Short mmCIF file of C-alpha atoms in Angstrom, two decimals:
data_model
loop_
_atom_site.label_atom_id
_atom_site.label_comp_id
_atom_site.label_asym_id
_atom_site.label_seq_id
_atom_site.Cartn_x
_atom_site.Cartn_y
_atom_site.Cartn_z
CA MET A 1 8.06 95.49 -64.49
CA SER A 2 5.82 92.76 -66.11
CA THR A 3 8.19 90.08 -65.12
CA ASP A 4 8.10 91.45 -61.45
CA THR A 5 4.33 90.93 -61.24
CA ILE A 6 4.73 87.45 -62.98
CA GLU A 7 7.17 86.45 -60.23
CA LYS A 8 5.04 87.95 -57.53
CA GLN A 9 2.12 86.12 -58.98
CA GLN A 10 4.13 82.83 -58.96
CA VAL A 11 5.21 83.37 -55.34
CA GLU A 12 1.59 83.95 -54.28
CA GLU A 13 0.38 80.99 -56.25
CA VAL A 14 3.03 78.87 -54.61
CA LYS A 15 2.18 80.28 -51.25
CA GLU A 16 -1.55 79.67 -51.87
CA LYS A 17 -0.81 76.12 -53.07
CA LYS A 18 1.06 75.40 -49.75
CA LYS A 19 -1.62 76.86 -47.50
CA SER A 20 -4.62 75.30 -49.67
CA GLU A 21 -3.25 71.83 -49.96
CA THR A 22 -5.73 69.87 -48.07
CA LEU A 23 -4.99 66.77 -45.94
CA LEU A 24 -6.01 64.60 -48.88
CA SER A 25 -5.24 66.58 -52.00
CA LYS A 26 -5.28 65.01 -55.43
CA ARG A 27 -1.55 64.57 -55.10
CA ARG A 28 -1.73 62.91 -51.82
CA LYS A 29 -4.62 60.68 -52.82
CA LYS A 30 -2.26 59.22 -55.57
CA PHE A 31 -0.15 58.00 -52.56
CA ILE A 32 -2.88 55.69 -51.47
CA ASN A 33 -4.54 55.03 -54.90
CA ASP A 34 -1.30 53.95 -56.70
CA PRO A 35 -0.19 51.21 -54.61
CA LEU A 36 -3.84 49.62 -54.69
CA ASN A 37 -3.54 48.95 -58.23
CA ASP A 38 -1.11 50.31 -60.70
CA ASP A 39 1.92 50.30 -58.41
CA ASN A 40 0.73 47.38 -56.11
CA PRO A 41 3.76 46.11 -53.96
CA ILE A 42 2.71 42.42 -54.30
CA THR A 43 1.28 42.02 -57.83
CA VAL A 44 3.48 44.63 -59.65
CA GLN A 45 6.53 45.09 -57.66
CA VAL A 46 6.37 41.32 -56.46
CA LEU A 47 7.55 42.21 -53.12
CA GLY A 48 6.22 40.50 -49.87
CA ILE A 49 5.37 37.24 -51.55
CA CYS A 50 6.60 35.03 -48.73
CA SER A 51 4.10 36.20 -46.23
CA ALA A 52 1.47 36.44 -48.95
CA LEU A 53 1.90 32.79 -49.26
CA ALA A 54 2.25 31.69 -45.77
CA VAL A 55 -0.44 33.47 -43.88
CA THR A 56 -3.21 33.38 -46.52
CA THR A 57 -4.90 29.92 -45.67
CA GLN A 58 -7.72 31.45 -43.76
CA MET A 59 -9.26 35.00 -43.58
CA LYS A 60 -8.97 35.64 -39.86
CA PRO A 61 -5.13 35.43 -39.50
CA THR A 62 -4.72 37.20 -42.79
CA LEU A 63 -6.82 40.07 -41.59
CA THR A 64 -4.75 40.19 -38.48
CA MET A 65 -1.62 40.27 -40.63
CA ALA A 66 -3.01 42.97 -42.74
CA ILE A 67 -3.71 45.13 -39.71
CA SER A 68 -0.34 44.47 -38.37
CA VAL A 69 1.36 45.32 -41.59
CA ILE A 70 -0.77 48.65 -41.94
CA PHE A 71 0.26 49.62 -38.26
CA VAL A 72 3.93 48.87 -38.85
CA MET A 73 4.09 50.67 -42.22
CA VAL A 74 2.13 53.75 -41.08
CA PHE A 75 4.24 54.20 -38.01
CA SER A 76 7.69 53.26 -39.35
CA ASN A 77 7.10 55.76 -42.33
CA LEU A 78 6.04 58.31 -39.93
CA SER A 79 9.05 57.84 -37.60
CA ILE A 80 11.60 57.70 -40.32
CA SER A 81 10.16 60.70 -42.07
CA LEU A 82 10.17 62.66 -38.79
CA LEU A 83 13.78 61.66 -38.26
CA ARG A 84 14.83 62.09 -41.79
CA ASN A 85 17.05 65.07 -41.41
CA LEU A 86 18.69 63.58 -38.28
CA ILE A 87 19.49 59.99 -39.41
CA PRO A 88 23.12 59.71 -40.44
CA THR A 89 23.20 58.43 -43.95
CA ARG A 90 25.79 55.91 -43.49
CA VAL A 91 23.80 53.92 -40.75
CA ARG A 92 20.21 54.77 -42.22
CA ILE A 93 19.46 51.14 -43.12
CA ILE A 94 20.23 49.88 -39.60
CA VAL A 95 18.17 52.76 -38.13
CA GLN A 96 15.21 51.78 -40.35
CA LEU A 97 15.61 48.14 -39.33
CA ALA A 98 15.74 49.01 -35.72
CA VAL A 99 12.44 51.08 -36.15
CA ILE A 100 10.71 48.42 -37.96
CA ALA A 101 11.96 45.56 -35.50
CA THR A 102 10.61 47.58 -32.65
CA LEU A 103 7.38 48.17 -34.14
CA VAL A 104 6.89 44.49 -35.04
CA SER A 105 7.92 43.43 -31.70
CA LEU A 106 5.28 45.70 -30.20
CA VAL A 107 2.68 44.07 -32.39
CA SER A 108 3.76 40.61 -31.39
CA GLU A 109 3.58 41.49 -27.85
CA VAL A 110 0.29 43.02 -28.11
CA LEU A 111 -1.09 40.03 -30.12
CA LYS A 112 0.33 37.63 -27.38
CA ALA A 113 -1.50 39.45 -24.74
CA TYR A 114 -4.77 40.10 -26.38
CA SER A 115 -5.16 37.63 -29.01
CA TYR A 116 -3.17 34.51 -28.05
CA ASP A 117 -4.87 32.36 -30.65
CA MET A 118 -3.87 34.67 -33.44
CA TYR A 119 -0.48 34.94 -31.95
CA LYS A 120 0.00 31.09 -32.00
CA GLU A 121 -1.54 30.84 -35.55
CA LEU A 122 0.65 33.66 -37.14
CA SER A 123 3.70 32.60 -34.88
CA VAL A 124 6.80 33.46 -36.83
CA PHE A 125 5.12 35.30 -39.53
CA VAL A 126 4.43 38.44 -37.42
CA GLY A 127 8.13 38.50 -36.68
CA LEU A 128 8.92 38.17 -40.36
CA ILE A 129 7.11 41.55 -41.02
CA ILE A 130 10.52 42.93 -40.27
CA THR A 131 11.94 41.23 -43.32
CA ASN A 132 9.03 42.18 -45.59
CA CYS A 133 10.58 44.13 -48.46
CA ILE A 134 7.61 46.28 -48.77
CA VAL A 135 8.19 47.99 -45.41
CA MET A 136 11.99 48.80 -45.78
CA GLY A 137 11.42 49.56 -49.42
CA ARG A 138 8.98 52.36 -48.57
CA LEU A 139 11.22 53.75 -45.77
CA GLU A 140 14.24 53.81 -48.17
CA ALA A 141 12.38 55.04 -51.40
CA PHE A 142 9.89 57.36 -49.83
CA ALA A 143 9.95 58.27 -46.16
CA LEU A 144 13.55 59.29 -46.18
CA GLY A 145 12.81 62.01 -48.60
CA ASN A 146 9.34 63.17 -47.80
CA LYS A 147 7.25 65.02 -45.21
CA PRO A 148 5.62 63.11 -42.42
CA TRP A 149 2.13 63.41 -43.53
CA ASP A 150 2.88 62.26 -47.14
CA SER A 151 4.92 59.53 -45.60
CA VAL A 152 1.99 58.27 -43.53
CA LEU A 153 -0.20 58.18 -46.42
CA ASP A 154 2.29 56.39 -48.54
CA GLY A 155 2.79 53.75 -45.85
CA PHE A 156 -0.85 53.40 -45.46
CA GLY A 157 -1.38 53.21 -49.32
CA ASN A 158 1.15 50.56 -49.77
CA ALA A 159 0.08 48.60 -46.87
CA LEU A 160 -3.45 48.57 -48.07
CA GLY A 161 -2.29 47.51 -51.47
CA TYR A 162 -0.48 44.51 -49.71
CA SER A 163 -3.67 43.89 -47.44
CA TRP A 164 -6.09 43.73 -50.34
CA ILE A 165 -4.18 41.33 -52.22
CA ILE A 166 -3.42 38.99 -49.26
CA LEU A 167 -7.12 39.24 -48.25
CA ALA A 168 -8.13 38.24 -51.82
CA VAL A 169 -5.79 35.35 -51.95
CA ALA A 170 -7.11 34.20 -48.45
CA PHE A 171 -10.68 34.51 -49.62
CA PHE A 172 -10.23 32.16 -52.37
CA ARG A 173 -8.07 29.77 -50.46
CA GLU A 174 -10.37 29.42 -47.54
CA LEU A 175 -13.42 29.14 -49.75
CA LEU A 176 -12.09 26.68 -51.99
CA GLY A 177 -9.52 24.90 -49.54
CA ALA A 178 -11.82 24.50 -46.58
CA GLY A 179 -15.19 25.67 -47.84
CA LYS A 180 -15.36 28.57 -45.23
CA PHE A 181 -15.41 32.33 -44.96
CA PHE A 182 -13.90 33.63 -41.84
CA GLY A 183 -14.32 30.16 -40.28
CA VAL A 184 -18.06 29.98 -41.29
CA PRO A 185 -18.97 27.02 -43.43
CA VAL A 186 -20.65 28.89 -46.33
CA PHE A 187 -21.34 26.10 -48.64
CA GLU A 188 -23.24 24.31 -45.85
CA ALA A 189 -25.15 27.39 -45.08
CA ILE A 190 -26.44 27.63 -48.59
CA GLY A 191 -27.43 24.14 -48.83
CA ILE A 192 -24.51 22.26 -50.57
CA ALA A 193 -23.37 19.82 -47.88
CA ASN A 194 -20.69 18.01 -49.76
CA PHE A 195 -18.70 20.80 -51.34
CA PRO A 196 -15.54 19.09 -52.55
CA THR A 197 -12.60 21.17 -50.77
CA ASN A 198 -9.54 21.40 -52.82
CA GLY A 199 -6.40 20.28 -50.56
CA LEU A 200 -4.10 22.09 -53.15
CA MET A 201 -5.49 25.38 -51.96
CA VAL A 202 -4.34 24.99 -48.50
CA THR A 203 -0.82 24.47 -49.46
CA PRO A 204 1.43 27.30 -50.56
CA VAL A 205 0.95 26.15 -54.19
CA GLY A 206 -2.54 27.32 -53.95
CA ALA A 207 -1.58 30.68 -53.00
CA PHE A 208 0.90 30.81 -56.03
CA ILE A 209 -2.04 29.77 -58.31
CA ILE A 210 -4.29 32.53 -57.09
CA LEU A 211 -1.59 35.12 -56.92
CA GLY A 212 -0.65 34.31 -60.54
CA LEU A 213 -4.33 34.57 -61.58
CA ILE A 214 -4.77 37.97 -59.89
CA ILE A 215 -1.66 39.28 -61.37
CA TRP A 216 -2.76 38.03 -64.83
CA VAL A 217 -6.17 39.65 -64.51
CA GLN A 218 -4.63 42.92 -63.18
CA ARG A 219 -2.08 43.15 -65.99
CA THR A 220 -4.53 42.53 -68.64
CA LYS A 221 -6.58 45.29 -67.50
CA THR A 222 -3.73 47.78 -66.74
CA GLY A 223 -1.58 46.68 -69.74
CA TYR A 224 1.41 46.66 -67.44
CA VAL A 225 4.30 44.82 -69.05
CA GLU A 226 7.55 43.76 -67.38
CA HIS A 227 10.61 45.19 -69.13
CA MET B 1 25.30 64.78 -46.06
CA GLN B 2 28.29 63.21 -44.18
CA GLN B 3 28.07 63.27 -40.30
CA SER B 4 31.01 63.00 -38.06
CA ASN B 5 31.49 59.65 -36.48
CA ASN B 6 30.76 61.04 -32.98
CA TYR B 7 27.33 62.24 -34.28
CA ILE B 8 26.74 58.71 -35.72
CA ILE B 9 27.59 56.96 -32.42
CA ILE B 10 25.50 59.19 -30.31
CA PHE B 11 22.69 59.08 -32.57
CA THR B 12 22.72 55.20 -32.60
CA VAL B 13 23.15 55.16 -28.75
CA VAL B 14 20.15 57.33 -28.30
CA LEU B 15 18.01 55.50 -30.78
CA THR B 16 18.97 52.15 -28.94
CA ILE B 17 17.93 53.36 -25.58
CA VAL B 18 14.76 55.09 -27.00
CA LEU B 19 13.63 51.74 -28.75
CA GLY B 20 14.80 49.48 -25.95
CA GLY B 21 13.01 51.44 -23.46
CA LEU B 22 9.91 51.43 -25.42
CA LEU B 23 10.12 47.69 -25.81
CA SER B 24 10.93 46.98 -22.25
CA ALA B 25 8.06 49.16 -21.11
CA ALA B 26 5.57 47.38 -23.47
CA SER B 27 6.89 44.04 -22.14
CA VAL B 28 6.56 44.88 -18.54
CA PHE B 29 3.12 46.53 -19.12
CA LEU B 30 1.76 43.59 -21.09
CA LYS B 31 3.31 40.66 -19.08
CA PRO B 32 0.32 40.07 -16.69
CA LYS B 33 -2.07 40.05 -19.51
CA GLN B 34 0.14 37.69 -21.50
CA LYS B 35 0.44 35.21 -18.65
CA LYS B 36 -3.25 35.12 -18.40
CA SER B 37 -3.63 34.41 -21.99
CA ILE B 38 -1.14 31.65 -21.84
CA GLU B 39 -2.90 30.16 -18.78
CA LEU B 40 -6.22 30.43 -20.58
CA ASP B 41 -4.81 28.71 -23.47
CA THR B 42 -3.47 25.82 -21.39
CA LYS B 43 -6.75 25.40 -19.67
CA LYS B 44 -8.78 25.55 -22.76
CA GLN B 45 -6.60 22.75 -24.31
CA ILE B 46 -7.11 20.58 -21.27
CA LEU B 47 -10.82 21.09 -21.20
CA THR B 48 -11.27 20.66 -24.91
CA ALA B 49 -9.98 16.95 -24.61
CA VAL B 50 -13.30 16.35 -22.79
CA VAL B 51 -15.77 18.98 -23.59
CA ASP B 52 -16.82 21.11 -26.34
CA LEU B 53 -15.99 24.65 -25.47
CA GLU B 54 -17.73 26.47 -28.39
CA GLY B 55 -19.14 29.71 -27.60
CA LEU B 56 -17.83 29.98 -24.02
CA SER B 57 -16.00 33.16 -23.14
CA GLY B 58 -12.50 33.19 -21.54
CA ASN B 59 -13.72 33.78 -18.09
CA GLU B 60 -16.40 31.15 -18.37
CA ILE B 61 -13.69 28.68 -19.51
CA LEU B 62 -11.64 29.51 -16.46
CA GLU B 63 -14.67 29.27 -14.06
CA LYS B 64 -15.32 25.89 -15.59
CA TYR B 65 -11.86 24.74 -15.25
CA ASP B 66 -11.79 25.74 -11.62
CA ALA B 67 -14.97 23.91 -10.86
CA GLU B 68 -14.39 20.63 -12.99
CA ILE B 69 -10.72 20.04 -13.02
CA GLN B 70 -8.29 18.93 -10.36
CA SER B 71 -4.78 18.09 -10.61
CA VAL B 72 -2.16 16.13 -9.31
CA VAL B 73 1.54 15.46 -10.18
CA VAL B 74 3.01 12.04 -10.30
CA ASN B 75 6.45 10.65 -11.10
CA ILE B 76 7.40 7.81 -13.25
CA ASP B 77 6.28 5.18 -10.59
CA GLY B 78 2.88 6.64 -10.37
CA ASP B 79 3.33 8.14 -6.92
CA ILE B 80 2.02 11.55 -6.22
CA VAL B 81 4.61 14.27 -5.85
CA GLU B 82 3.64 17.20 -3.89
CA GLU B 83 6.88 18.99 -3.22
CA ASP B 84 10.04 19.61 -5.03
CA GLU B 85 13.60 19.19 -3.74
CA GLN B 86 13.38 22.35 -2.05
CA GLY B 87 10.21 21.75 -0.39
CA ALA B 88 8.08 24.20 -2.50
CA PRO B 89 4.67 22.83 -3.48
CA ILE B 90 4.29 21.60 -7.04
CA VAL B 91 1.29 22.69 -8.90
CA ALA B 92 0.38 20.59 -11.95
CA GLU B 93 -0.59 23.73 -14.08
CA LYS B 94 2.83 25.22 -13.58
CA VAL B 95 4.72 22.00 -14.79
CA ASP B 96 6.41 22.89 -18.04
CA ILE B 97 6.03 19.70 -20.12
CA ALA B 98 8.46 20.97 -22.70
CA LYS B 99 11.12 21.55 -20.18
CA ASN B 100 10.44 18.25 -18.44
CA TYR B 101 10.69 16.67 -21.90
CA LYS B 102 14.38 17.36 -21.90
CA LYS B 103 15.10 15.55 -18.58
CA ALA B 104 15.37 11.85 -18.29
CA PRO B 105 11.88 10.21 -17.87
CA GLU B 106 12.87 8.97 -14.29
CA GLU B 107 13.30 12.61 -13.25
CA ARG B 108 10.26 14.13 -14.95
CA LEU B 109 7.10 15.25 -13.40
CA PHE B 110 3.89 14.22 -14.97
CA PRO B 111 0.81 16.31 -14.20
CA VAL B 112 -2.75 14.53 -14.29
CA PHE B 113 -5.70 16.57 -14.72
CA LYS B 114 -8.89 14.92 -13.35
CA PHE B 115 -12.12 16.05 -14.85
CA HIS B 116 -14.92 15.58 -12.21
CA GLU B 117 -18.44 16.68 -11.79
CA ALA B 118 -18.62 20.28 -10.89
CA GLY B 119 -17.83 20.78 -7.26
CA ASN B 120 -17.49 16.98 -6.46
CA THR B 121 -13.96 15.75 -6.65
CA GLU B 122 -14.93 12.25 -5.72
CA SER B 123 -16.79 11.49 -9.02
CA VAL B 124 -13.99 11.61 -11.42
CA LYS B 125 -15.28 11.36 -15.15
CA SER B 126 -12.12 11.26 -16.95
CA TYR B 127 -8.41 11.58 -16.67
CA ILE B 128 -6.56 13.97 -18.81
CA LEU B 129 -2.83 13.34 -19.63
CA PRO B 130 -0.63 15.82 -21.20
CA VAL B 131 1.75 14.55 -24.06
CA TYR B 132 4.62 16.03 -25.78
CA GLY B 133 6.79 14.98 -28.76
CA THR B 134 8.30 16.04 -32.12
CA GLY B 135 6.61 16.17 -35.39
CA LEU B 136 8.12 16.74 -38.76
CA TRP B 137 9.34 20.34 -38.31
CA GLY B 138 9.11 21.10 -34.51
CA PRO B 139 7.48 20.19 -31.19
CA ILE B 140 3.86 18.72 -31.11
CA TRP B 141 1.97 18.20 -27.93
CA GLY B 142 -1.40 17.64 -26.71
CA TYR B 143 -3.85 16.19 -23.92
CA ILE B 144 -5.44 12.62 -24.01
CA ALA B 145 -8.50 12.05 -22.05
CA LEU B 146 -9.03 8.59 -20.49
CA GLU B 147 -12.34 7.23 -19.29
CA THR B 148 -12.33 5.97 -15.92
CA ASP B 149 -11.42 2.40 -17.05
CA MET B 150 -8.08 4.00 -17.71
CA ASN B 151 -8.18 2.20 -21.13
CA THR B 152 -10.64 3.80 -23.41
CA ILE B 153 -9.73 7.24 -24.95
CA LYS B 154 -12.51 9.82 -24.34
CA GLY B 155 -11.11 12.38 -26.34
CA VAL B 156 -7.74 13.96 -27.50
CA VAL B 157 -6.60 17.42 -28.48
CA PHE B 158 -3.44 18.08 -30.32
CA ALA B 159 -1.36 21.21 -31.08
CA HIS B 160 1.91 21.80 -32.87
CA GLU B 161 4.22 24.73 -33.38
CA THR B 162 5.40 24.43 -37.09
CA GLU B 163 3.74 21.42 -38.87
CA THR B 164 2.81 21.81 -42.46
CA PRO B 165 -0.54 23.45 -42.97
CA GLY B 166 -2.96 21.04 -44.76
CA LEU B 167 -0.80 18.21 -43.97
CA GLY B 168 0.57 17.67 -40.46
CA ALA B 169 -1.02 20.49 -39.05
CA ARG B 170 -4.34 18.75 -39.45
CA ILE B 171 -3.67 17.19 -36.15
CA THR B 172 -5.30 20.19 -34.71
CA GLU B 173 -8.35 19.40 -36.52
CA ARG B 174 -11.58 18.24 -34.63
CA GLU B 175 -12.20 15.68 -37.31
CA VAL B 176 -8.70 14.11 -37.01
CA GLN B 177 -8.83 14.16 -33.27
CA ASP B 178 -12.31 12.52 -33.20
CA ARG B 179 -10.64 9.50 -34.82
CA PHE B 180 -9.09 8.53 -31.42
CA GLN B 181 -12.27 8.44 -29.57
CA GLY B 182 -13.22 5.07 -28.14
CA LYS B 183 -9.81 3.57 -28.86
CA ASN B 184 -8.14 1.35 -26.40
CA ILE B 185 -4.54 1.70 -25.21
CA PHE B 186 -4.33 -1.79 -23.54
CA ASP B 187 -4.92 -5.16 -25.32
CA GLU B 188 -7.06 -7.83 -23.75
CA GLU B 189 -4.21 -9.24 -21.87
CA GLY B 190 -3.66 -5.81 -20.21
CA LYS B 191 -0.64 -5.06 -22.08
CA LEU B 192 0.12 -1.60 -23.09
CA VAL B 193 -0.05 -1.17 -26.84
CA SER B 194 -1.01 2.36 -27.37
CA VAL B 195 -3.09 3.82 -30.20
CA ALA B 196 -1.22 4.52 -33.47
CA MET B 197 -2.13 6.27 -36.72
CA LEU B 198 -1.76 4.08 -39.76
CA LYS B 199 -0.10 5.32 -42.77
CA GLY B 200 -2.21 6.88 -45.61
CA GLU B 201 -5.90 8.05 -45.44
CA ASN B 202 -9.10 6.34 -45.92
CA ASN B 203 -7.95 2.93 -44.55
CA PRO B 204 -10.74 0.30 -44.70
CA ASN B 205 -12.54 0.26 -41.05
CA PRO B 206 -11.67 -3.53 -40.28
CA LEU B 207 -7.89 -2.63 -40.46
CA LEU B 208 -8.38 -0.02 -37.83
CA GLY B 209 -9.65 -2.19 -34.80
CA ALA B 210 -9.18 -1.00 -31.23
CA HIS B 211 -5.66 0.30 -31.52
CA TYR B 212 -5.37 2.08 -34.68
CA VAL B 213 -6.92 5.18 -36.20
CA ASP B 214 -6.94 6.35 -39.72
CA GLY B 215 -3.94 8.34 -40.90
CA MET B 216 -3.28 11.61 -42.55
CA SER B 217 -2.31 11.56 -46.26
CA GLY B 218 0.80 13.35 -46.70
CA ALA B 219 1.66 13.70 -43.19
CA THR B 220 3.25 10.41 -42.31
CA ILE B 221 6.29 11.85 -40.37
CA THR B 222 3.95 13.86 -38.19
CA ALA B 223 1.82 10.93 -37.67
CA ASP B 224 4.93 8.80 -36.75
CA GLY B 225 5.90 11.49 -34.27
CA LEU B 226 2.50 11.57 -32.88
CA ASN B 227 2.51 7.75 -32.47
CA LYS B 228 5.67 7.80 -30.76
CA MET B 229 4.61 10.63 -28.58
CA LEU B 230 1.46 8.64 -27.44
CA LYS B 231 3.34 5.42 -26.93
CA ASP B 232 6.08 7.07 -24.90
CA TYR B 233 3.70 8.98 -22.70
CA PHE B 234 1.33 6.07 -22.06
CA GLY B 235 4.43 4.22 -21.05
CA TYR B 236 5.53 6.77 -18.65
CA TYR B 237 2.03 7.04 -17.12
CA GLU B 238 1.63 3.33 -16.93
CA ALA B 239 2.29 2.89 -13.43
CA TYR B 240 -0.05 5.57 -12.40
CA ILE B 241 -2.75 4.12 -14.92
CA LYS B 242 -2.39 0.73 -13.34
CA LYS B 243 -2.65 2.15 -9.89
CA VAL B 244 -5.83 4.02 -10.68
CA SER B 245 -7.50 1.26 -12.58
CA GLY B 246 -6.38 -1.46 -9.88
CA ASP B 247 -7.98 0.32 -7.13
CA THR B 248 -10.67 2.90 -7.74
CA GLU B 249 -11.35 3.35 -4.11
CA LYS B 250 -7.71 4.38 -3.47
CA VAL B 251 -8.07 6.92 -6.24
CA ALA B 252 -10.96 8.57 -4.47
CA ALA B 253 -8.89 9.00 -1.61
CA LEU B 254 -6.22 10.50 -3.59
#
């Protein structure tokens, strides 16, 4: 009899847990928090480096890129998660690719219509979101096996992890390479007229250096070691 | 989970149709807006060669363009072309420079954009000529504004598709473009010499003279492409330039 009640209790507990899990429960918050630092797609998993180097010379295009990636990741994770029981296993990679490519083309078309300058500036790199390993990595590793809302959070978290890194890189590259912040000459504004800008920062090499420094600082703090 | 081949085929077909439909719908829906964006971008570039557009909204730029730019299309002999072979009217803004670039120079159409006082097409202040060529990695293009003497450069604007950021891509920077201001494309005898960028940066001023501008360090091939582009296009427009500078009254009549 005693076992019976325990089982009952457990069932009730499970039921309650299911009912009471809020939209942003602790478990779900982890989906967003983890990729920001401990499991960052760029600095820890070292994915998506190509675009992190290419688009980060200025803040503005980087922000556009970040928003595009967030959009693509959230919605591709959502659609794949919704379809996860329907997608034939043997063609799942192609299905993922098709979904991502469609979303990216949508982003590209919208940019072309509403922000042509950005479209010109980012040009090929918006299209290259398709090949960004982070997007497909999350679909394969997470969305295929998890519920839609969890997947949305996971996509959002990872995209945010990607975004803050590229924005940080862009911040330093634009500041040191062009002496500007979002196109505003900050050094002139605070009275330093002849700030010596560093041409190295404008080239991809500058992105490598800053990315390396960010990874260094982060790993010193988290104690993460590559095995 | 192993699905049957039929299921896989049906699934992929349905997926393709859904995604394809979505994309075509977006494309159809956004097309008018995109066309407008491209038009605005072209007109912006043309105007930037002569005036500073800082702070103007898209509509203001289009209005300014309509009020102060008048365009004609000429051929290699400098004659005005108004109709194509089918008799349809040719509009300078619609002439695709990139497509024309693939044809032989004799067959190309060359648009000329005349910058005039608002509302008064007679008082032309500047002639803006589109140019097109290749840089290091891909196409580069731009607009050259000439003073009414058809010799002095009033301003230039360059754009590129894939030049190296920080090196060749610097042709889009105001500071680099400003170097062309006041340079002459003809020498004293009236021979076309064009304007060229020197190799390397911070060349001493006396070296530059009337036909050379300071180069861009690390972007020699882009600069070479730029020089070739300018020389080629000044050559193509030479007949028209000669006509305009030879007879200003005739120009007003055009």
